[in-house]
Amino acid sequence: MSKQALWLQRALLRPVWTIIALGVIAFTIEVCQQWPEFFFPGHAIGEVVRNLAYALIGAVLFNWILIEIPAQRRRRIAYPRHRLAFQLLVQSGAHMLAYYRGAAHLLDAETRTLDAWNRETIEACVYSIYEKVPAIVDERRQLLAVHIMGLQAALDGLEAATEFLDPDVAMALALFPAAKGFQQLQPPEASDPQPWQREAHIAWELLEGSRRLYQALQANAPQIDLEVEEGVVSFSYGSTWHVNLSDLVR
């Protein structure tokens, strides 16, 4: 986007201050027109600028009343209606890391080097869990399939409302990996000799998608409570591990 287009977009998003600024310019020129001109053609230039200011005020008012206010009303309705879907998507990547931390703790596997912002450490942690419990492969493959299916259902539910959301949020949803398109996520096959690599890949891609969506929602719809740290992973031994917000934001 060019600098001129970016300036125009910001002006349209701040109509009150834009109208005030343009009004001050027009009023100042109106006052100055009552004095003799200091240079030729000062009055003619002033009239052009004044008329341009009035035209811009009309354009901003038109955009505000007929476009922006209805769009804001639609956004106020759309975001709360899809809060649960946003929560599921935002927590998806960090939820997997909470499972890895809990499972590794129970199995005395390697977790000290698990860094949510380092893909290699995530793969090392997943590998250590698979190494401790080789029989976990089938269970994890089924759970990953269900997890991806749930994410795709959330994305499908949001698809019809995308045009009512802010552009940054719509872009984050478009880039979110799931079960369709070239970015689709596939659980490891039963014959895969290194299933931990596929699972670590899924966890990393979901983390990246969750971070983009979380940042977009915080910037455009901070009123939506995403309840990130209320996400919980429960184990059969009775222990629970909460989703960590630091996995999404530094």
GROMACS .gro file of C-alpha atoms in nm:
model
  250
    1MET     CA    1   0.000   0.000   0.000
    2SER     CA    2   0.136   0.343  -0.098
    3LYS     CA    3   0.191   0.620   0.155
    4GLN     CA    4  -0.095   0.822   0.003
    5ALA     CA    5  -0.337   0.529   0.030
    6LEU     CA    6  -0.224   0.458   0.387
    7TRP     CA    7  -0.280   0.823   0.483
    8LEU     CA    8  -0.630   0.817   0.331
    9GLN     CA    9  -0.716   0.495   0.513
   10ARG     CA   10  -0.607   0.639   0.847
   11ALA     CA   11  -0.804   0.957   0.781
   12LEU     CA   12  -1.119   0.760   0.709
   13LEU     CA   13  -1.072   0.553   1.025
   14ARG     CA   14  -1.045   0.871   1.238
   15PRO     CA   15  -1.330   1.080   1.095
   16VAL     CA   16  -1.382   1.315   1.390
   17TRP     CA   17  -1.022   1.434   1.405
   18THR     CA   18  -1.001   1.449   1.026
   19ILE     CA   19  -1.314   1.667   1.005
   20ILE     CA   20  -1.184   1.895   1.282
   21ALA     CA   21  -0.846   1.936   1.109
   22LEU     CA   22  -1.006   2.008   0.772
   23GLY     CA   23  -1.253   2.247   0.934
   24VAL     CA   24  -0.969   2.441   1.097
   25ILE     CA   25  -0.793   2.467   0.760
   26ALA     CA   26  -1.109   2.588   0.585
   27PHE     CA   27  -1.192   2.838   0.862
   28THR     CA   28  -0.837   2.975   0.864
   29ILE     CA   29  -0.848   3.031   0.490
   30GLU     CA   30  -1.191   3.196   0.518
   31VAL     CA   31  -1.049   3.444   0.770
   32CYS     CA   32  -0.736   3.508   0.564
   33GLN     CA   33  -0.949   3.577   0.257
   34GLN     CA   34  -1.077   3.893   0.428
   35TRP     CA   35  -0.728   4.046   0.420
   36PRO     CA   36  -0.548   4.183   0.118
   37GLU     CA   37  -0.340   3.914  -0.043
   38PHE     CA   38   0.030   3.920   0.039
   39PHE     CA   39   0.128   3.770  -0.296
   40PHE     CA   40  -0.039   3.692  -0.624
   41PRO     CA   41  -0.238   3.469  -0.666
   42GLY     CA   42  -0.276   3.411  -0.290
   43HIS     CA   43  -0.655   3.444  -0.280
   44ALA     CA   44  -0.702   3.208  -0.574
   45ILE     CA   45  -0.484   2.942  -0.412
   46GLY     CA   46  -0.669   2.991  -0.084
   47GLU     CA   47  -1.005   2.936  -0.254
   48VAL     CA   48  -0.882   2.615  -0.414
   49VAL     CA   49  -0.750   2.480  -0.082
   50ARG     CA   50  -1.065   2.590   0.103
   51ASN     CA   51  -1.296   2.423  -0.149
   52LEU     CA   52  -1.081   2.111  -0.140
   53ALA     CA   53  -1.110   2.105   0.241
   54TYR     CA   54  -1.488   2.133   0.219
   55ALA     CA   55  -1.498   1.855  -0.040
   56LEU     CA   56  -1.286   1.629   0.182
   57ILE     CA   57  -1.512   1.700   0.481
   58GLY     CA   58  -1.809   1.590   0.271
   59ALA     CA   59  -1.627   1.276   0.157
   60VAL     CA   60  -1.527   1.181   0.511
   61LEU     CA   61  -1.881   1.240   0.639
   62PHE     CA   62  -2.022   1.031   0.354
   63ASN     CA   63  -1.782   0.743   0.426
   64TRP     CA   64  -1.843   0.766   0.801
   65ILE     CA   65  -2.223   0.773   0.790
   66LEU     CA   66  -2.294   0.538   0.501
   67ILE     CA   67  -2.000   0.296   0.519
   68GLU     CA   68  -1.804   0.300   0.845
   69ILE     CA   69  -2.091   0.319   1.097
   70PRO     CA   70  -2.281   0.023   0.940
   71ALA     CA   71  -1.952  -0.171   0.917
   72GLN     CA   72  -1.881  -0.107   1.285
   73ARG     CA   73  -2.230  -0.228   1.374
   74ARG     CA   74  -2.175  -0.549   1.178
   75ARG     CA   75  -1.837  -0.604   1.347
   76ARG     CA   76  -1.990  -0.555   1.692
   77ILE     CA   77  -2.235  -0.833   1.611
   78ALA     CA   78  -1.992  -1.068   1.433
   79TYR     CA   79  -1.709  -1.086   1.688
   80PRO     CA   80  -1.911  -1.194   1.996
   81ARG     CA   81  -2.111  -1.445   1.792
   82HIS     CA   82  -1.791  -1.630   1.699
   83ARG     CA   83  -1.606  -1.595   2.029
   84LEU     CA   84  -1.584  -1.971   2.090
   85ALA     CA   85  -1.438  -2.030   1.743
   86PHE     CA   86  -1.178  -1.759   1.800
   87GLN     CA   87  -1.090  -1.913   2.138
   88LEU     CA   88  -1.042  -2.257   1.984
   89LEU     CA   89  -0.821  -2.126   1.705
   90VAL     CA   90  -0.609  -1.899   1.926
   91GLN     CA   91  -0.549  -2.173   2.185
   92SER     CA   92  -0.483  -2.451   1.933
   93GLY     CA   93  -0.104  -2.424   1.910
   94ALA     CA   94  -0.038  -2.333   2.273
   95HIS     CA   95  -0.273  -2.614   2.381
   96MET     CA   96  -0.045  -2.868   2.213
   97LEU     CA   97   0.258  -2.726   2.395
   98ALA     CA   98   0.072  -2.754   2.726
   99TYR     CA   99   0.020  -3.123   2.649
  100TYR     CA  100   0.388  -3.171   2.567
  101ARG     CA  101   0.497  -3.008   2.892
  102GLY     CA  102   0.256  -3.217   3.098
  103ALA     CA  103   0.335  -3.544   2.921
  104ALA     CA  104   0.709  -3.487   2.938
  105HIS     CA  105   0.683  -3.407   3.308
  106LEU     CA  106   0.491  -3.728   3.379
  107LEU     CA  107   0.732  -3.935   3.171
  108ASP     CA  108   1.047  -3.761   3.296
  109ALA     CA  109   1.119  -3.671   2.935
  110GLU     CA  110   1.322  -3.373   2.818
  111THR     CA  111   1.135  -3.041   2.864
  112ARG     CA  112   1.401  -2.805   2.995
  113THR     CA  113   1.490  -2.687   2.648
  114LEU     CA  114   1.130  -2.658   2.517
  115ASP     CA  115   1.103  -2.310   2.370
  116ALA     CA  116   0.772  -2.215   2.208
  117TRP     CA  117   0.960  -1.983   1.972
  118ASN     CA  118   1.212  -2.244   1.858
  119ARG     CA  119   1.089  -2.517   1.626
  120GLU     CA  120   1.382  -2.749   1.690
  121THR     CA  121   1.323  -2.761   2.065
  122ILE     CA  122   0.956  -2.847   2.009
  123GLU     CA  123   1.054  -3.136   1.784
  124ALA     CA  124   1.309  -3.256   2.040
  125CYS     CA  125   1.045  -3.256   2.314
  126VAL     CA  126   0.793  -3.445   2.098
  127TYR     CA  127   1.063  -3.697   2.007
  128SER     CA  128   1.147  -3.755   2.373
  129ILE     CA  129   0.781  -3.830   2.450
  130TYR     CA  130   0.752  -4.075   2.159
  131GLU     CA  131   1.079  -4.236   2.267
  132LYS     CA  132   0.951  -4.292   2.620
  133VAL     CA  133   0.614  -4.432   2.508
  134PRO     CA  134   0.633  -4.581   2.155
  135ALA     CA  135   0.275  -4.709   2.186
  136ILE     CA  136   0.146  -4.352   2.197
  137VAL     CA  137   0.167  -4.320   1.817
  138ASP     CA  138  -0.184  -4.447   1.738
  139GLU     CA  139  -0.346  -4.244   2.014
  140ARG     CA  140  -0.169  -3.924   1.909
  141ARG     CA  141  -0.258  -3.978   1.543
  142GLN     CA  142  -0.627  -4.006   1.631
  143LEU     CA  143  -0.617  -3.706   1.865
  144LEU     CA  144  -0.443  -3.494   1.604
  145ALA     CA  145  -0.705  -3.588   1.345
  146VAL     CA  146  -0.984  -3.483   1.583
  147HIS     CA  147  -0.798  -3.163   1.671
  148ILE     CA  148  -0.754  -3.065   1.306
  149MET     CA  149  -1.116  -3.152   1.231
  150GLY     CA  150  -1.232  -2.921   1.510
  151LEU     CA  151  -1.013  -2.638   1.381
  152GLN     CA  152  -1.151  -2.682   1.030
  153ALA     CA  153  -1.506  -2.673   1.166
  154ALA     CA  154  -1.426  -2.344   1.341
  155LEU     CA  155  -1.276  -2.198   1.023
  156ASP     CA  156  -1.575  -2.313   0.818
  157GLY     CA  157  -1.810  -2.146   1.065
  158LEU     CA  158  -1.616  -1.820   1.040
  159GLU     CA  159  -1.598  -1.824   0.661
  160ALA     CA  160  -1.939  -1.663   0.610
  161ALA     CA  161  -1.858  -1.384   0.856
  162THR     CA  162  -1.512  -1.301   0.720
  163GLU     CA  163  -1.636  -1.003   0.517
  164PHE     CA  164  -1.774  -0.846   0.837
  165LEU     CA  165  -1.442  -0.872   1.023
  166ASP     CA  166  -1.146  -0.635   1.017
  167PRO     CA  167  -0.900  -0.694   0.730
  168ASP     CA  168  -0.616  -0.803   0.962
  169VAL     CA  169  -0.839  -1.064   1.128
  170ALA     CA  170  -0.966  -1.188   0.793
  171MET     CA  171  -0.607  -1.222   0.669
  172ALA     CA  172  -0.503  -1.416   0.981
  173LEU     CA  173  -0.796  -1.654   0.928
  174ALA     CA  174  -0.705  -1.698   0.561
  175LEU     CA  175  -0.348  -1.793   0.658
  176PHE     CA  176  -0.455  -2.027   0.939
  177PRO     CA  177  -0.356  -2.389   0.862
  178ALA     CA  178  -0.618  -2.661   0.881
  179ALA     CA  179  -0.750  -2.945   0.665
  180LYS     CA  180  -0.795  -2.768   0.331
  181GLY     CA  181  -0.575  -2.611   0.066
  182PHE     CA  182  -0.199  -2.619   0.024
  183GLN     CA  183  -0.143  -2.542   0.393
  184GLN     CA  184  -0.343  -2.842   0.507
  185LEU     CA  185  -0.226  -3.033   0.812
  186GLN     CA  186  -0.215  -3.412   0.797
  187PRO     CA  187  -0.161  -3.641   1.098
  188PRO     CA  188   0.124  -3.892   1.060
  189GLU     CA  189   0.044  -4.211   0.873
  190ALA     CA  190   0.048  -4.544   1.055
  191SER     CA  191   0.351  -4.644   0.848
  192ASP     CA  192   0.541  -4.321   0.915
  193PRO     CA  193   0.879  -4.417   1.071
  194GLN     CA  194   0.922  -4.071   1.227
  195PRO     CA  195   0.574  -3.958   1.339
  196TRP     CA  196   0.714  -3.704   1.584
  197GLN     CA  197   0.837  -3.489   1.296
  198ARG     CA  198   0.487  -3.462   1.151
  199GLU     CA  199   0.337  -3.382   1.491
  200ALA     CA  200   0.601  -3.118   1.564
  201HIS     CA  201   0.529  -2.966   1.223
  202ILE     CA  202   0.157  -2.947   1.305
  203ALA     CA  203   0.229  -2.789   1.645
  204TRP     CA  204   0.457  -2.526   1.492
  205GLU     CA  205   0.217  -2.436   1.211
  206LEU     CA  206  -0.069  -2.401   1.458
  207LEU     CA  207   0.146  -2.185   1.683
  208GLU     CA  208   0.226  -1.953   1.394
  209GLY     CA  209  -0.140  -1.932   1.295
  210SER     CA  210  -0.249  -1.875   1.655
  211ARG     CA  211   0.000  -1.592   1.700
  212ARG     CA  212  -0.113  -1.410   1.387
  213LEU     CA  213  -0.478  -1.441   1.484
  214TYR     CA  214  -0.417  -1.343   1.848
  215GLN     CA  215  -0.230  -1.028   1.749
  216ALA     CA  216  -0.498  -0.933   1.495
  217LEU     CA  217  -0.779  -0.982   1.746
  218GLN     CA  218  -0.597  -0.789   2.018
  219ALA     CA  219  -0.545  -0.498   1.779
  220ASN     CA  220  -0.893  -0.490   1.627
  221ALA     CA  221  -1.128  -0.654   1.879
  222PRO     CA  222  -0.970  -0.628   2.226
  223GLN     CA  223  -1.315  -0.654   2.384
  224ILE     CA  224  -1.330  -1.025   2.295
  225ASP     CA  225  -1.218  -1.237   2.591
  226LEU     CA  226  -1.009  -1.514   2.437
  227GLU     CA  227  -0.947  -1.682   2.776
  228VAL     CA  228  -0.609  -1.807   2.658
  229GLU     CA  229  -0.472  -1.900   3.000
  230GLU     CA  230  -0.797  -2.076   3.096
  231GLY     CA  231  -0.724  -2.350   2.843
  232VAL     CA  232  -0.641  -2.671   3.029
  233VAL     CA  233  -0.492  -3.009   2.940
  234SER     CA  234  -0.596  -3.285   3.181
  235PHE     CA  235  -0.418  -3.617   3.220
  236SER     CA  236  -0.554  -3.946   3.350
  237TYR     CA  237  -0.321  -3.923   3.650
  238GLY     CA  238  -0.514  -3.620   3.775
  239SER     CA  239  -0.264  -3.350   3.682
  240THR     CA  240  -0.361  -3.049   3.472
  241TRP     CA  241  -0.151  -2.808   3.268
  242HIS     CA  242  -0.270  -2.464   3.163
  243VAL     CA  243  -0.210  -2.298   2.830
  244ASN     CA  244   0.071  -2.043   2.854
  245LEU     CA  245   0.009  -1.695   2.710
  246SER     CA  246   0.383  -1.647   2.663
  247ASP     CA  247   0.366  -1.912   2.389
  248LEU     CA  248   0.169  -1.659   2.180
  249VAL     CA  249   0.327  -1.326   2.270
  250ARG     CA  250   0.682  -1.244   2.368
   0.00000   0.00000   0.00000
